[in-house]
Amino acid sequence: MSPAAPVYDEPYDHPSGARPPQLPRPTIPRHVAVVMDGNGRWANQRGLPRTAGHEAGEAALLDVVAGALQIGVTHLSAYAFSTENWKRSPEEVRFLMGFSRSVLRRQRDTLNAWGVRIVWIGREQRLWSSVIKELKEAEELTRSNTRMTLYMCVNHGGRAEIVDGVREIVAAARAGRVSPRSITESSFRGWLNDPDMPDVDLFLRTSGEQRTSNFLLWEAAYAELVFVPELWPDVDRVVLWRAITEYARRDRRYGGAVDAPQDPAAGS
Ligand code: FPP
């Protein structure tokens, strides 16, 4: 007899009572990556400090996780702090470090009850040890959850991740543990932060910017890009569901060709 499936709490409903759109299961993206952009502008528009925008972004993140669970997304990546974000003012960097730590502390039990496994993606270098500690504790608490994996991308950069993988592979080759001939696209995948992370299907960026900004470069090579105008604190699960509906209409070819259907009325 197979063991009973784990029972998790259902996430809270959207305040409007909105329910996820009914889409055929194969059209739901397995892995959604979100660039949570526009917090600073949201705050500026209200005459508030940039940090108030980040604070307002916490509820948006939780609502998006709830919506991802409701529609059946199994992997969600959130770009919380990039390797380029160290260029911000020392005050903002300090705030973002402390904020990441407190968001994790505040939300980990809820995420755990919903069956979310938290996995940290990013570099240790420069990252505050107290943030690393918090990330590792959240990983440990949620490690056996199977409903969804939430990749917290903190001190992540796509190029940094690839360079770190190259460094490790070169060291392994020098030690005779890897033969350069054996390195392929799929074996290289195993040298990135999480070898089990599936490729990104839907890459969602908020705030109207149309860039990928060094987020999951390798994993998002064939992602469908959806850009929405909402600033991150104004984003909720309804925005996510709209993006998924758009994704469901896309024709993914991965470099292959599909002939246009012949019009029998056109003659030869
Ligand atoms: C970008 O907006 C947003 C960030 C740099 C941080 C977002 C992080 C969170 C909402 C939550 C983090 C949670 C955890 C657990 C790590 P921006 O400042 O670039 O906005 P702007 O383009 O309008 O200036």
Coordinates of N, CA, C and O and ligand atoms in Angstrom, one line a residue, residues 36-42 44 50 53-58 61 79-82 85 88 92 96 99-101 103-104 135 152-154 207 209 231-232, ligand 1:
M36 N 10.1 40.7 -9.4 CA 9.2 41.6 -8.6 C 9.6 43.0 -8.7 O 10.2 43.6 -7.8
D37 N 9.3 43.6 -9.8 CA 9.8 45.0 -10.1 C 8.8 46.1 -9.9 O 7.6 45.9 -10.1
G38 N 9.3 47.2 -9.5 CA 8.4 48.4 -9.4 C 8.1 48.9 -7.9 O 7.3 49.8 -7.7
N39 N 8.8 48.2 -7.0 CA 8.5 48.6 -5.6 C 8.9 50.1 -5.3 O 8.1 50.8 -4.6
G40 N 10.0 50.5 -5.8 CA 10.5 51.9 -5.6 C 9.6 52.9 -6.2 O 9.2 53.9 -5.6
R41 N 9.1 52.6 -7.5 CA 8.2 53.5 -8.1 C 6.9 53.6 -7.4 O 6.3 54.7 -7.3
W42 N 6.4 52.5 -7.0 CA 5.1 52.4 -6.2 C 5.2 53.3 -5.0 O 4.3 54.1 -4.7
N44 N 7.5 55.8 -4.5 CA 7.7 57.2 -5.0 C 6.4 57.9 -5.3 O 6.1 59.1 -5.0
R50 N 11.5 54.4 -0.6 CA 11.5 53.2 -1.5 C 11.2 51.9 -0.6 O 10.6 51.0 -1.1
G53 N 7.8 50.5 -0.4 CA 7.4 49.7 -1.6 C 7.8 48.2 -1.4 O 7.0 47.3 -1.7
H54 N 9.0 48.0 -0.9 CA 9.4 46.6 -0.6 C 8.5 46.0 0.4 O 8.1 44.9 0.3
E55 N 8.2 46.8 1.4 CA 7.3 46.3 2.5 C 6.0 45.9 1.9 O 5.4 44.8 2.3
A56 N 5.4 46.7 1.0 CA 4.1 46.4 0.4 C 4.2 45.2 -0.5 O 3.2 44.5 -0.8
G57 N 5.4 44.9 -1.0 CA 5.6 43.7 -1.9 C 5.5 42.4 -1.2 O 5.3 41.4 -1.9
E58 N 5.6 42.4 0.1 CA 5.5 41.1 0.8 C 4.1 40.4 0.6 O 4.0 39.2 0.3
L61 N 3.7 39.0 -2.8 CA 4.4 37.7 -3.0 C 3.5 36.6 -2.4 O 3.3 35.6 -3.1
Y79 N 12.6 36.6 -7.7 CA 13.8 37.3 -7.8 C 13.8 38.4 -6.7 O 13.3 39.5 -6.9
A80 N 14.4 38.1 -5.5 CA 14.3 38.9 -4.4 C 15.5 39.9 -4.2 O 15.3 41.0 -3.7
F81 N 16.7 39.4 -4.6 CA 17.9 40.3 -4.5 C 18.9 39.8 -5.5 O 19.2 38.6 -5.5
S82 N 19.3 40.6 -6.4 CA 20.2 40.2 -7.5 C 21.6 40.5 -7.1 O 21.9 41.3 -6.3
N85 N 22.2 44.1 -7.2 CA 21.5 45.0 -6.2 C 22.5 45.5 -5.2 O 22.1 46.4 -4.4
R88 N 23.0 49.3 -5.0 CA 22.1 50.3 -4.4 C 22.7 50.9 -3.2 O 23.8 50.5 -2.7
E92 N 19.6 51.1 1.5 CA 18.6 50.2 0.9 C 19.1 48.7 1.0 O 18.3 47.8 1.2
L96 N 17.1 45.7 2.7 CA 16.7 44.5 1.9 C 17.2 43.3 2.6 O 16.5 42.2 2.6
F99 N 15.0 42.9 5.7 CA 13.7 42.6 5.2 C 13.5 41.1 4.8 O 12.6 40.4 5.1
S100 N 14.5 40.6 4.0 CA 14.5 39.3 3.5 C 14.4 38.3 4.7 O 13.6 37.4 4.7
R101 N 15.2 38.6 5.7 CA 15.3 37.8 6.9 C 13.9 37.8 7.6 O 13.4 36.7 7.9
V103 N 10.9 38.6 6.3 CA 9.8 38.0 5.5 C 9.9 36.5 5.7 O 8.8 35.8 5.9
L104 N 11.1 35.9 5.6 CA 11.2 34.5 5.8 C 10.7 34.0 7.1 O 9.9 33.1 7.2
L135 N 17.5 31.6 5.6 CA 17.2 30.8 4.4 C 17.3 29.3 4.6 O 16.5 28.5 4.3
M152 N 13.6 31.0 -3.6 CA 13.8 32.3 -3.2 C 15.2 32.7 -3.7 O 16.2 32.1 -3.3
C153 N 15.2 33.6 -4.7 CA 16.5 33.9 -5.4 C 17.0 35.1 -4.7 O 16.6 36.3 -5.0
V154 N 18.0 34.9 -3.8 CA 18.5 36.0 -3.0 C 20.0 36.0 -3.3 O 20.7 35.0 -3.0
S207 N 5.8 45.8 -13.8 CA 6.2 47.2 -13.9 C 6.5 47.8 -15.3 O 7.0 48.9 -15.4
E209 N 8.6 47.1 -17.4 CA 10.0 46.9 -18.0 C 10.0 45.6 -18.8 O 9.5 44.6 -18.4
L231 N 2.9 47.6 -11.0 CA 4.0 47.6 -10.2 C 3.9 46.5 -9.1 O 2.7 46.2 -8.7
W232 N 5.0 45.9 -8.7 CA 4.9 44.7 -7.9 C 3.9 44.8 -6.7 O 3.1 43.9 -6.5
Ligands
FPP1 C1 12.6 45.5 -7.1 O1 11.9 46.7 -7.1 C2 12.4 44.7 -5.9 C3 13.4 44.3 -5.0 C4 14.8 44.6 -5.2 C5 13.1 43.4 -3.8 C6 11.8 42.7 -3.8 C7 11.6 41.8 -2.6 C8 10.4 41.4 -2.0 C9 9.2 42.0 -2.4 C10 10.3 40.4 -1.0 C11 11.6 39.7 -0.6 C12 11.4 38.5 0.2 C13 12.3 37.5 0.5 C14 12.0 36.4 1.4 C15 13.7 37.5 0.1 P1 12.7 48.1 -7.4 O2 13.2 48.6 -6.1 O3 13.8 47.8 -8.4 O4 11.6 49.0 -8.0 P2 11.9 50.3 -9.0 O5 12.3 49.7 -10.3 O6 10.5 50.9 -9.1 O7 12.9 51.1 -8.4

